[in-house]
């Protein structure tokens, strides 16, 4: 594991985009991090270099067998202060994903240090508007040119950066409508659902397309065995406020262990809300709605932060949550959470890493 | 859909490898086919060009979300005669995979024509030794540079070619030992198991690694729901000869519909063997073994063709099939099947496409 980081400067910096109209994940900054792996040297050749296309053999295993994992996190800026949010958690999860796909693990401390250097260099790219941030995408791909099915010997890790606005457009606290998918399955225990691996997302597209066509914003996935228990939403974990308690499905091997999920659980407890991680069936949700105890639903994820859910469609039933509005618990958590991330509020957990 | 094919010649052809010692999927020929897709033009820019690295944006969706499908087939040469084996079946299956991942379908006739031109150009690369052939790998990847999770707008299709020997080494009729995986799951109904998509293979690596460590050659997968019903082996479908009947698991949405599987079913019927496609549990297999009615087991796939199975390990039981030898039905099917492919036997089904 090499500890040195080379920096290759570019001659001309790009023009920055209009930060007022940022979308998600289309604009990239001036630099990226690149690092290579082979069995002899381990991870080596760590270099910050101008953002540019990469060259791959057409036989590179990532293109055939999907050995690819990624992470997503954000840097926030207030004035001159820049914060990363729990970056070591993302590299820890990356290692869990790597392990599941037989890929080499990274040195977490080295990655966090390297990321700090990269983000410091790209500080001017961090937008400061409401809901804006610098999205950070580390990923690892198998580069070996070999068509047999086995773990590759050569890999590349890259980190690319993209200034982003709110994930679901400007009105980020508008409640979303979710569609409970009862045919397609995202993941099953014994599979790779808990890992942030490329194939999980390709497998989710058809369901998302159907939900969109039917007029819904997002898919809510059920478990792969019984197709009864709530798992997660597109790229968010899911929370229910039932009778004052903040409930989220327990981690079961097929749900992605969201860092926002984990942090929200800690924050909610800190704020005095009772929390529960447990199995919850879609029938439980509809029964709670009928009984009048289902108060709020929201999704949690790095991209969307906290997204209130206004309605849930399952087979021929549809329930409306809190009159289709963001609820009080959702808003309370949202305000404290984004306050900590933006530095406008104290960070009692030590989550933020200042540059 | 454009119908024209440009050919860009290379100045110097590569040196051919020693065909006597060919492995699998490491050597590539002089040329490849490349074709692009965008929403305005559909598939366009079909060109045969020198085999070379490709350039991708680091944000190309294939590297993050696994929108990648592939196919595998073979060209066989006897003297000056070159045969493709049911190529239209592979492009038909590619379209099923494309559809499952929200990717654009290809024109099957155009693809078969194009492939014929490519293989004709690369005829000298087709090895003629026992068990040897030219492996053909068509694949489609999402190239759009965008980090949101949705179907990409831009794709690239490539066909690369690799002269290959027998998949499991020279002694290709040596019986393999298989390990029944009872923890990891490859695929589940409602998922993408029936499609030849990249993510399925990454998800299979851990189980294969464990099987190898325990001294077995291949993993036998069980269904994802009950973990009881036999599905398939690594990159082969599986057949049992029970009481004279050739039995294979029925297609259920999580098993890859192998073209070898389909052809073997047709061939076996033609040769007068009773065949059955049905659900078969791993307990059924062990019970048949105990009852003395389990006569043979073999795997079927393009790479390995037909591979006899000599033993099956499940939890703490292990069964030996036909004294660990290739059985008579297996050998009969193998001989007729490879005879048709090599042109040494009549092709009553019209499977072979001559160039
Ligand atoms: C499938 C899935 N679930 C949940 C999440 C939320 O995880 P986190 O809070 O770490 O962003 C994500 C994404 O980022 C995801 O892709
Ligand atoms: C998972 C899997 N099952 C079965 C097969 C056999 O299919 P075919 O006979 O078309 O090669 C393959 C491979 O090629 C495969 O990858």
mmCIF file of N, CA, C and O and ligand atoms in Angstrom, chain A residues 149, chain B residues 70-73 90 93 135 137 186 193 195-196 200-201 221 232-238 255-262 300-305 337, ligand 2:
data_model
loop_
_atom_site.group_PDB
_atom_site.id
_atom_site.type_symbol
_atom_site.label_atom_id
_atom_site.label_comp_id
_atom_site.label_asym_id
_atom_site.label_seq_id
_atom_site.Cartn_x
_atom_site.Cartn_y
_atom_site.Cartn_z
ATOM 1 N N UNK A 149 -14.604 -16.394 -16.150
ATOM 2 C CA UNK A 149 -15.310 -15.871 -14.981
ATOM 3 C C UNK A 149 -14.539 -16.236 -13.717
ATOM 4 O O UNK A 149 -14.535 -17.380 -13.276
ATOM 5 N N UNK B 70 -23.919 -9.432 -22.204
ATOM 6 C CA UNK B 70 -22.984 -10.052 -23.143
ATOM 7 C C UNK B 70 -23.548 -11.355 -23.673
ATOM 8 O O UNK B 70 -24.551 -11.871 -23.181
ATOM 9 N N UNK B 71 -22.868 -11.863 -24.680
ATOM 10 C CA UNK B 71 -23.187 -13.168 -25.236
ATOM 11 C C UNK B 71 -21.902 -13.947 -25.444
ATOM 12 O O UNK B 71 -20.820 -13.373 -25.428
ATOM 13 N N UNK B 72 -22.030 -15.239 -25.607
ATOM 14 C CA UNK B 72 -20.865 -16.065 -25.882
ATOM 15 C C UNK B 72 -21.267 -17.137 -26.872
ATOM 16 O O UNK B 72 -22.262 -17.836 -26.652
ATOM 17 N N UNK B 73 -20.537 -17.227 -27.965
ATOM 18 C CA UNK B 73 -20.797 -18.311 -28.935
ATOM 19 C C UNK B 73 -19.483 -18.664 -29.596
ATOM 20 O O UNK B 73 -18.436 -18.117 -29.258
ATOM 21 N N UNK B 90 -28.224 -16.427 -30.097
ATOM 22 C CA UNK B 90 -27.474 -15.584 -29.166
ATOM 23 C C UNK B 90 -27.923 -14.132 -29.234
ATOM 24 O O UNK B 90 -28.047 -13.462 -28.201
ATOM 25 N N UNK B 93 -31.230 -13.866 -27.519
ATOM 26 C CA UNK B 93 -31.069 -13.810 -26.061
ATOM 27 C C UNK B 93 -30.470 -12.473 -25.628
ATOM 28 O O UNK B 93 -30.845 -11.916 -24.586
ATOM 29 N N UNK B 135 -13.838 -18.315 -29.947
ATOM 30 C CA UNK B 135 -14.882 -17.834 -29.051
ATOM 31 C C UNK B 135 -15.272 -16.414 -29.476
ATOM 32 O O UNK B 135 -14.411 -15.578 -29.743
ATOM 33 N N UNK B 137 -17.410 -13.011 -28.518
ATOM 34 C CA UNK B 137 -18.003 -12.298 -27.390
ATOM 35 C C UNK B 137 -18.620 -10.973 -27.812
ATOM 36 O O UNK B 137 -17.929 -9.962 -27.886
ATOM 37 N N UNK B 186 -27.474 -16.869 -6.272
ATOM 38 C CA UNK B 186 -27.118 -16.218 -7.534
ATOM 39 C C UNK B 186 -28.245 -15.339 -8.061
ATOM 40 O O UNK B 186 -28.014 -14.234 -8.551
ATOM 41 N N UNK B 193 -31.769 -13.158 -13.248
ATOM 42 C CA UNK B 193 -31.063 -14.421 -13.465
ATOM 43 C C UNK B 193 -31.187 -14.987 -14.862
ATOM 44 O O UNK B 193 -30.267 -15.628 -15.364
ATOM 45 N N UNK B 195 -31.245 -13.390 -17.562
ATOM 46 C CA UNK B 195 -30.578 -12.528 -18.539
ATOM 47 C C UNK B 195 -29.066 -12.668 -18.386
ATOM 48 O O UNK B 195 -28.566 -12.945 -17.292
ATOM 49 N N UNK B 196 -28.354 -12.479 -19.480
ATOM 50 C CA UNK B 196 -26.901 -12.611 -19.438
ATOM 51 C C UNK B 196 -26.334 -11.225 -19.157
ATOM 52 O O UNK B 196 -25.797 -10.565 -20.053
ATOM 53 N N UNK B 200 -24.656 -10.518 -12.667
ATOM 54 C CA UNK B 200 -24.861 -11.900 -12.221
ATOM 55 C C UNK B 200 -23.527 -12.609 -11.965
ATOM 56 O O UNK B 200 -23.449 -13.483 -11.092
ATOM 57 N N UNK B 201 -22.527 -12.255 -12.746
ATOM 58 C CA UNK B 201 -21.256 -12.974 -12.654
ATOM 59 C C UNK B 201 -20.422 -12.458 -11.489
ATOM 60 O O UNK B 201 -19.814 -13.246 -10.760
ATOM 61 N N UNK B 221 -25.933 -23.968 -8.143
ATOM 62 C CA UNK B 221 -26.809 -22.998 -7.477
ATOM 63 C C UNK B 221 -28.177 -23.586 -7.195
ATOM 64 O O UNK B 221 -28.729 -24.316 -8.018
ATOM 65 N N UNK B 232 -28.592 -24.084 -11.745
ATOM 66 C CA UNK B 232 -27.582 -24.272 -12.783
ATOM 67 C C UNK B 232 -26.204 -24.237 -12.151
ATOM 68 O O UNK B 232 -26.058 -23.970 -10.968
ATOM 69 N N UNK B 233 -25.213 -24.516 -12.977
ATOM 70 C CA UNK B 233 -23.815 -24.524 -12.523
ATOM 71 C C UNK B 233 -23.147 -23.266 -13.053
ATOM 72 O O UNK B 233 -23.530 -22.780 -14.116
ATOM 73 N N UNK B 234 -22.134 -22.740 -12.356
ATOM 74 C CA UNK B 234 -21.334 -21.570 -12.790
ATOM 75 C C UNK B 234 -21.736 -20.990 -14.138
ATOM 76 O O UNK B 234 -22.548 -20.069 -14.205
ATOM 77 N N UNK B 235 -21.193 -21.511 -15.218
ATOM 78 C CA UNK B 235 -21.625 -21.018 -16.527
ATOM 79 C C UNK B 235 -22.148 -22.156 -17.400
ATOM 80 O O UNK B 235 -21.910 -22.211 -18.600
ATOM 81 N N UNK B 236 -22.893 -23.044 -16.756
ATOM 82 C CA UNK B 236 -23.522 -24.144 -17.491
ATOM 83 C C UNK B 236 -24.912 -24.404 -16.931
ATOM 84 O O UNK B 236 -25.168 -24.228 -15.737
ATOM 85 N N UNK B 237 -25.785 -24.913 -17.764
ATOM 86 C CA UNK B 237 -27.029 -25.515 -17.281
ATOM 87 C C UNK B 237 -26.708 -26.939 -16.865
ATOM 88 O O UNK B 237 -25.632 -27.447 -17.132
ATOM 89 N N UNK B 238 -27.650 -27.565 -16.172
ATOM 90 C CA UNK B 238 -27.353 -28.900 -15.642
ATOM 91 C C UNK B 238 -28.399 -29.921 -16.075
ATOM 92 O O UNK B 238 -29.590 -29.607 -16.195
ATOM 93 N N UNK B 255 -33.034 -18.924 -14.022
ATOM 94 C CA UNK B 255 -32.030 -19.742 -14.713
ATOM 95 C C UNK B 255 -31.735 -19.132 -16.078
ATOM 96 O O UNK B 255 -32.654 -18.681 -16.762
ATOM 97 N N UNK B 256 -30.458 -19.129 -16.469
ATOM 98 C CA UNK B 256 -30.141 -18.665 -17.817
ATOM 99 C C UNK B 256 -30.620 -19.684 -18.849
ATOM 100 O O UNK B 256 -30.285 -20.871 -18.736
ATOM 101 N N UNK B 257 -31.375 -19.254 -19.848
ATOM 102 C CA UNK B 257 -31.841 -20.189 -20.885
ATOM 103 C C UNK B 257 -30.713 -20.491 -21.861
ATOM 104 O O UNK B 257 -30.572 -19.826 -22.883
ATOM 105 N N UNK B 258 -29.907 -21.476 -21.532
ATOM 106 C CA UNK B 258 -28.729 -21.812 -22.339
ATOM 107 C C UNK B 258 -29.119 -22.294 -23.724
ATOM 108 O O UNK B 258 -30.115 -23.011 -23.904
ATOM 109 N N UNK B 259 -28.313 -21.905 -24.692
ATOM 110 C CA UNK B 259 -28.558 -22.347 -26.063
ATOM 111 C C UNK B 259 -28.068 -23.787 -26.212
ATOM 112 O O UNK B 259 -28.672 -24.577 -26.935
ATOM 113 N N UNK B 260 -27.031 -24.136 -25.473
ATOM 114 C CA UNK B 260 -26.615 -25.540 -25.442
ATOM 115 C C UNK B 260 -27.715 -26.383 -24.797
ATOM 116 O O UNK B 260 -28.073 -27.452 -25.300
ATOM 117 N N UNK B 261 -28.273 -25.913 -23.684
ATOM 118 C CA UNK B 261 -29.387 -26.602 -23.009
ATOM 119 C C UNK B 261 -30.520 -26.901 -23.989
ATOM 120 O O UNK B 261 -30.987 -28.043 -24.107
ATOM 121 N N UNK B 262 -30.946 -25.860 -24.682
ATOM 122 C CA UNK B 262 -32.042 -25.988 -25.638
ATOM 123 C C UNK B 262 -31.699 -26.980 -26.748
ATOM 124 O O UNK B 262 -32.520 -27.822 -27.141
ATOM 125 N N UNK B 300 -23.990 -28.177 -19.351
ATOM 126 C CA UNK B 300 -23.990 -27.803 -20.768
ATOM 127 C C UNK B 300 -23.805 -26.303 -20.913
ATOM 128 O O UNK B 300 -24.458 -25.516 -20.233
ATOM 129 N N UNK B 301 -22.878 -25.916 -21.783
ATOM 130 C CA UNK B 301 -22.674 -24.493 -22.028
ATOM 131 C C UNK B 301 -21.752 -24.299 -23.215
ATOM 132 O O UNK B 301 -21.006 -25.219 -23.571
ATOM 133 N N UNK B 302 -21.794 -23.143 -23.798
ATOM 134 C CA UNK B 302 -20.979 -22.865 -24.981
ATOM 135 C C UNK B 302 -19.497 -23.079 -24.707
ATOM 136 O O UNK B 302 -18.793 -23.695 -25.505
ATOM 137 N N UNK B 303 -19.022 -22.572 -23.579
ATOM 138 C CA UNK B 303 -17.585 -22.647 -23.296
ATOM 139 C C UNK B 303 -17.149 -24.095 -23.102
ATOM 140 O O UNK B 303 -16.210 -24.563 -23.727
ATOM 141 N N UNK B 304 -17.863 -24.827 -22.228
ATOM 142 C CA UNK B 304 -17.450 -26.190 -21.883
ATOM 143 C C UNK B 304 -18.112 -27.245 -22.774
ATOM 144 O O UNK B 304 -17.735 -28.412 -22.706
ATOM 145 N N UNK B 305 -19.093 -26.880 -23.566
ATOM 146 C CA UNK B 305 -19.911 -27.776 -24.392
ATOM 147 C C UNK B 305 -20.699 -28.729 -23.477
ATOM 148 O O UNK B 305 -21.756 -28.366 -22.987
ATOM 149 N N UNK B 337 -23.253 -34.021 -30.677
ATOM 150 C CA UNK B 337 -23.302 -32.560 -30.604
ATOM 151 C C UNK B 337 -22.050 -31.935 -31.224
ATOM 152 O O UNK B 337 -22.139 -31.041 -32.073
HETATM 153 C C1 LIG C 2 -25.025 -18.656 -15.903
HETATM 154 C C2 LIG C 2 -24.950 -19.459 -17.151
HETATM 155 N N1 LIG C 2 -25.724 -20.545 -17.269
HETATM 156 C C3 LIG C 2 -25.722 -21.293 -18.392
HETATM 157 C C4 LIG C 2 -24.915 -20.984 -19.469
HETATM 158 C C5 LIG C 2 -24.965 -21.819 -20.712
HETATM 159 O O1 LIG C 2 -25.532 -21.095 -21.793
HETATM 160 P P1 LIG C 2 -25.140 -21.410 -23.295
HETATM 161 O O2 LIG C 2 -25.439 -22.846 -23.499
HETATM 162 O O3 LIG C 2 -25.994 -20.519 -24.137
HETATM 163 O O4 LIG C 2 -23.696 -21.111 -23.455
HETATM 164 C C6 LIG C 2 -24.090 -19.847 -19.381
HETATM 165 C C7 LIG C 2 -23.253 -19.471 -20.433
HETATM 166 O O5 LIG C 2 -22.837 -19.258 -21.258
HETATM 167 C C8 LIG C 2 -24.103 -19.081 -18.209
HETATM 168 O O6 LIG C 2 -23.319 -18.005 -18.086
#
